[in-house]
Amino acid sequence: MSIETEIKAHVDESMVEEIKSKLLSMPSCMDQGIISKFDIYWSTSDDGDPIFRTRKELNNGKVRVLFTAKPHKMKSARGTENNEEFEFEAPGNQWDRILEFANGTGYKVCRVKWKKGWHCTLVHGGFKVHAELLEVKYLGWFLEMEICSEKSNDASLEAEDKALREILSFAGLNEGSVESLGYNKMLRAIGHEKG
């Protein structure tokens, strides 16, 4: 289990390359290349709340499959998410068998989501940050940034939030660009939760 502190911000498509350049100009930035993610969310019914997610991820030509559950989620008024996350990885060539297994358990597909773009890692404020500049199908472009840790307290969460917002500002985005809704809620609101 890990604790994930995350913010995401809307990005105008015309700013994508400029933001990427700004992130790459940070001394600690390590370019991680191109990434594509296909997420399937599972529930007890077709329109229920997600219980877990299966993800097929293509990262610089390498495929991996992830199982993720977030049993405890918190969101601040400023749009920062703090989640407990359980994640397990499986070989990419097992995707079809994993879907067969998930279907066999009786769970139903309640949401799907596609994301593609670029990602990097960097260190800021003493924290290792994973940043992704992604186009989310039907929703447009976003800058997602997260810090994962094994333990947290109010002081560390505040410091993590501060570090993420400093990077956001450095990238040329303001507080008004931060999105407080999760992607699933945004997709549901525009009628595309099923893809």
PDB file of C-alpha atoms in Angstrom, residues 24-165:
ATOM      1  CA  LEU A  24      12.423  19.254 -18.949  1.00  0.00           C
ATOM      2  CA  SER A  25      14.343  22.412 -18.011  1.00  0.00           C
ATOM      3  CA  MET A  26      14.131  21.513 -14.302  1.00  0.00           C
ATOM      4  CA  PRO A  27      17.582  20.209 -13.258  1.00  0.00           C
ATOM      5  CA  SER A  28      16.291  16.952 -11.777  1.00  0.00           C
ATOM      6  CA  CYS A  29      13.868  16.090 -14.612  1.00  0.00           C
ATOM      7  CA  MET A  30      14.247  12.658 -16.189  1.00  0.00           C
ATOM      8  CA  ASP A  31      12.351  12.168 -19.470  1.00  0.00           C
ATOM      9  CA  GLN A  32      10.373   8.903 -19.274  1.00  0.00           C
ATOM     10  CA  GLY A  33       9.010   9.116 -22.832  1.00  0.00           C
ATOM     11  CA  ILE A  34       5.646   8.319 -24.366  1.00  0.00           C
ATOM     12  CA  ILE A  35       2.895   6.592 -22.410  1.00  0.00           C
ATOM     13  CA  SER A  36      -0.574   5.260 -23.212  1.00  0.00           C
ATOM     14  CA  LYS A  37      -3.112   3.913 -20.692  1.00  0.00           C
ATOM     15  CA  PHE A  38      -6.382   2.048 -21.146  1.00  0.00           C
ATOM     16  CA  ASP A  39      -8.365   1.741 -17.920  1.00  0.00           C
ATOM     17  CA  ILE A  40     -11.349  -0.494 -17.204  1.00  0.00           C
ATOM     18  CA  TYR A  41     -13.228   0.118 -13.952  1.00  0.00           C
ATOM     19  CA  TRP A  42     -15.154  -2.739 -12.352  1.00  0.00           C
ATOM     20  CA  SER A  43     -18.189  -2.695 -10.080  1.00  0.00           C
ATOM     21  CA  THR A  44     -21.036  -4.898  -8.882  1.00  0.00           C
ATOM     22  CA  SER A  45     -23.310  -3.346 -11.541  1.00  0.00           C
ATOM     23  CA  ASP A  46     -23.032  -1.628 -14.923  1.00  0.00           C
ATOM     24  CA  ASP A  47     -23.589   1.806 -13.390  1.00  0.00           C
ATOM     25  CA  GLY A  48     -22.170   1.289  -9.886  1.00  0.00           C
ATOM     26  CA  ASP A  49     -19.237   3.009  -8.260  1.00  0.00           C
ATOM     27  CA  PRO A  50     -15.867   1.497  -9.222  1.00  0.00           C
ATOM     28  CA  ILE A  51     -14.362  -1.036  -6.816  1.00  0.00           C
ATOM     29  CA  PHE A  52     -11.097  -1.677  -8.666  1.00  0.00           C
ATOM     30  CA  ARG A  53      -9.380  -0.865 -11.949  1.00  0.00           C
ATOM     31  CA  THR A  54      -7.478  -2.899 -14.516  1.00  0.00           C
ATOM     32  CA  ARG A  55      -5.030  -0.952 -16.679  1.00  0.00           C
ATOM     33  CA  LYS A  56      -3.134  -1.857 -19.828  1.00  0.00           C
ATOM     34  CA  GLU A  57      -0.197   0.510 -20.084  1.00  0.00           C
ATOM     35  CA  LEU A  58       2.168   0.970 -23.007  1.00  0.00           C
ATOM     36  CA  ASN A  59       5.328   2.767 -21.915  1.00  0.00           C
ATOM     37  CA  ASN A  60       7.977   3.260 -24.622  1.00  0.00           C
ATOM     38  CA  GLY A  61       6.927   0.033 -26.333  1.00  0.00           C
ATOM     39  CA  LYS A  62       6.757  -2.054 -23.142  1.00  0.00           C
ATOM     40  CA  VAL A  63       3.333  -3.361 -22.065  1.00  0.00           C
ATOM     41  CA  ARG A  64       2.343  -3.916 -18.456  1.00  0.00           C
ATOM     42  CA  VAL A  65      -0.942  -4.598 -16.705  1.00  0.00           C
ATOM     43  CA  LEU A  66      -1.900  -3.084 -13.361  1.00  0.00           C
ATOM     44  CA  PHE A  67      -4.628  -3.862 -10.830  1.00  0.00           C
ATOM     45  CA  THR A  68      -5.437  -0.871  -8.635  1.00  0.00           C
ATOM     46  CA  ALA A  69      -7.848  -0.234  -5.767  1.00  0.00           C
ATOM     47  CA  LYS A  70      -8.180   2.984  -3.773  1.00  0.00           C
ATOM     48  CA  PRO A  71     -10.214   2.094  -0.680  1.00  0.00           C
ATOM     49  CA  HIS A  72      -9.720   5.470   1.038  1.00  0.00           C
ATOM     50  CA  LYS A  73      -9.876   8.725  -0.900  1.00  0.00           C
ATOM     51  CA  MET A  74      -9.759  12.290   0.353  1.00  0.00           C
ATOM     52  CA  LYS A  75      -9.951  15.485  -1.645  1.00  0.00           C
ATOM     53  CA  SER A  76      -9.125  18.963  -0.391  1.00  0.00           C
ATOM     54  CA  ALA A  77     -11.088  22.076  -1.287  1.00  0.00           C
ATOM     55  CA  ARG A  78      -8.121  23.072  -3.472  1.00  0.00           C
ATOM     56  CA  GLY A  79      -8.384  19.905  -5.587  1.00  0.00           C
ATOM     57  CA  THR A  80      -5.544  17.870  -4.069  1.00  0.00           C
ATOM     58  CA  GLU A  81      -6.247  14.149  -3.807  1.00  0.00           C
ATOM     59  CA  ASN A  82      -4.816  12.012  -1.006  1.00  0.00           C
ATOM     60  CA  ASN A  83      -5.483   8.329  -1.580  1.00  0.00           C
ATOM     61  CA  GLU A  84      -4.520   5.008  -0.098  1.00  0.00           C
ATOM     62  CA  GLU A  85      -3.610   2.888  -3.094  1.00  0.00           C
ATOM     63  CA  PHE A  86      -3.117  -0.845  -3.511  1.00  0.00           C
ATOM     64  CA  GLU A  87      -1.470  -1.729  -6.823  1.00  0.00           C
ATOM     65  CA  PHE A  88      -0.261  -4.994  -8.316  1.00  0.00           C
ATOM     66  CA  GLU A  89       1.501  -5.561 -11.625  1.00  0.00           C
ATOM     67  CA  ALA A  90       1.074  -8.469 -14.046  1.00  0.00           C
ATOM     68  CA  PRO A  91       2.842  -9.317 -17.324  1.00  0.00           C
ATOM     69  CA  GLY A  92       1.446  -7.450 -20.316  1.00  0.00           C
ATOM     70  CA  ASN A  93       0.805 -10.670 -22.247  1.00  0.00           C
ATOM     71  CA  GLN A  94      -1.772 -11.687 -19.594  1.00  0.00           C
ATOM     72  CA  TRP A  95      -4.281  -8.893 -20.400  1.00  0.00           C
ATOM     73  CA  ASP A  96      -6.903 -11.127 -22.050  1.00  0.00           C
ATOM     74  CA  ARG A  97      -6.705 -13.707 -19.252  1.00  0.00           C
ATOM     75  CA  ILE A  98      -7.005 -10.977 -16.631  1.00  0.00           C
ATOM     76  CA  LEU A  99     -10.141  -9.604 -18.282  1.00  0.00           C
ATOM     77  CA  GLU A 100     -11.542 -13.130 -18.453  1.00  0.00           C
ATOM     78  CA  PHE A 101     -10.819 -13.556 -14.729  1.00  0.00           C
ATOM     79  CA  ALA A 102     -12.417 -10.193 -13.796  1.00  0.00           C
ATOM     80  CA  ASN A 103     -15.529 -11.054 -15.831  1.00  0.00           C
ATOM     81  CA  GLY A 104     -15.640 -14.489 -14.206  1.00  0.00           C
ATOM     82  CA  THR A 105     -15.794 -12.993 -10.718  1.00  0.00           C
ATOM     83  CA  GLY A 106     -19.176 -11.474 -11.525  1.00  0.00           C
ATOM     84  CA  TYR A 107     -17.967  -7.879 -11.589  1.00  0.00           C
ATOM     85  CA  LYS A 108     -19.233  -5.629 -14.392  1.00  0.00           C
ATOM     86  CA  VAL A 109     -17.486  -2.961 -16.460  1.00  0.00           C
ATOM     87  CA  CYS A 110     -18.809   0.364 -15.187  1.00  0.00           C
ATOM     88  CA  ARG A 111     -16.326   2.817 -16.773  1.00  0.00           C
ATOM     89  CA  VAL A 112     -13.546   2.957 -19.346  1.00  0.00           C
ATOM     90  CA  LYS A 113     -10.927   5.623 -19.911  1.00  0.00           C
ATOM     91  CA  TRP A 114      -8.098   6.280 -22.386  1.00  0.00           C
ATOM     92  CA  LYS A 115      -5.078   8.511 -21.737  1.00  0.00           C
ATOM     93  CA  LYS A 116      -1.987   9.118 -23.856  1.00  0.00           C
ATOM     94  CA  GLY A 117       0.935  11.491 -23.745  1.00  0.00           C
ATOM     95  CA  TRP A 118       4.350  11.993 -22.147  1.00  0.00           C
ATOM     96  CA  HIS A 119       5.765  11.576 -18.646  1.00  0.00           C
ATOM     97  CA  CYS A 120       8.786  12.377 -16.517  1.00  0.00           C
ATOM     98  CA  THR A 121      10.105  12.124 -12.980  1.00  0.00           C
ATOM     99  CA  LEU A 122      11.748  14.902 -11.032  1.00  0.00           C
ATOM    100  CA  VAL A 123      12.701  15.847  -7.509  1.00  0.00           C
ATOM    101  CA  HIS A 124      11.281  18.989  -5.931  1.00  0.00           C
ATOM    102  CA  GLY A 125      11.053  20.043  -2.302  1.00  0.00           C
ATOM    103  CA  GLY A 126      12.739  16.782  -1.326  1.00  0.00           C
ATOM    104  CA  PHE A 127      10.012  14.672  -2.969  1.00  0.00           C
ATOM    105  CA  LYS A 128      10.181  12.411  -6.011  1.00  0.00           C
ATOM    106  CA  VAL A 129       7.405  13.576  -8.342  1.00  0.00           C
ATOM    107  CA  HIS A 130       5.908  11.689 -11.263  1.00  0.00           C
ATOM    108  CA  ALA A 131       4.455  14.114 -13.814  1.00  0.00           C
ATOM    109  CA  GLU A 132       2.355  13.210 -16.846  1.00  0.00           C
ATOM    110  CA  LEU A 133       1.202  15.493 -19.637  1.00  0.00           C
ATOM    111  CA  LEU A 134      -1.782  13.559 -20.996  1.00  0.00           C
ATOM    112  CA  GLU A 135      -4.642  13.815 -23.411  1.00  0.00           C
ATOM    113  CA  VAL A 136      -7.681  12.168 -21.824  1.00  0.00           C
ATOM    114  CA  LYS A 137     -10.145  11.000 -24.484  1.00  0.00           C
ATOM    115  CA  TYR A 138     -13.236  13.271 -24.553  1.00  0.00           C
ATOM    116  CA  LEU A 139     -11.802  15.613 -21.884  1.00  0.00           C
ATOM    117  CA  GLY A 140      -8.685  17.196 -23.392  1.00  0.00           C
ATOM    118  CA  TRP A 141      -5.191  17.741 -21.994  1.00  0.00           C
ATOM    119  CA  PHE A 142      -4.090  17.633 -18.353  1.00  0.00           C
ATOM    120  CA  LEU A 143      -0.922  17.867 -16.314  1.00  0.00           C
ATOM    121  CA  GLU A 144      -1.063  15.179 -13.605  1.00  0.00           C
ATOM    122  CA  MET A 145       1.512  15.162 -10.831  1.00  0.00           C
ATOM    123  CA  GLU A 146       1.806  12.759  -7.913  1.00  0.00           C
ATOM    124  CA  ILE A 147       4.009  11.944  -4.976  1.00  0.00           C
ATOM    125  CA  CYS A 148       3.836   8.425  -3.523  1.00  0.00           C
ATOM    126  CA  SER A 149       4.984   7.586  -0.019  1.00  0.00           C
ATOM    127  CA  GLU A 150       4.604   4.692   2.391  1.00  0.00           C
ATOM    128  CA  LYS A 151       3.403   6.826   5.307  1.00  0.00           C
ATOM    129  CA  SER A 152       2.071  10.321   5.678  1.00  0.00           C
ATOM    130  CA  ASN A 153       0.866  12.817   8.227  1.00  0.00           C
ATOM    131  CA  ASP A 154      -0.694  16.265   8.001  1.00  0.00           C
ATOM    132  CA  ALA A 155       2.707  17.983   7.843  1.00  0.00           C
ATOM    133  CA  SER A 156       4.009  15.774   5.017  1.00  0.00           C
ATOM    134  CA  LEU A 157       0.752  16.092   3.055  1.00  0.00           C
ATOM    135  CA  GLU A 158       0.976  19.877   3.318  1.00  0.00           C
ATOM    136  CA  ALA A 159       4.621  19.839   2.153  1.00  0.00           C
ATOM    137  CA  GLU A 160       3.759  17.488  -0.745  1.00  0.00           C
ATOM    138  CA  ASP A 161       0.882  19.729  -1.818  1.00  0.00           C
ATOM    139  CA  LYS A 162       3.171  22.779  -1.694  1.00  0.00           C
ATOM    140  CA  ALA A 163       5.806  21.039  -3.852  1.00  0.00           C
ATOM    141  CA  LEU A 164       3.221  20.028  -6.483  1.00  0.00           C
ATOM    142  CA  ARG A 165       1.782  23.536  -6.655  1.00  0.00           C
TER     143      ARG A 165
END
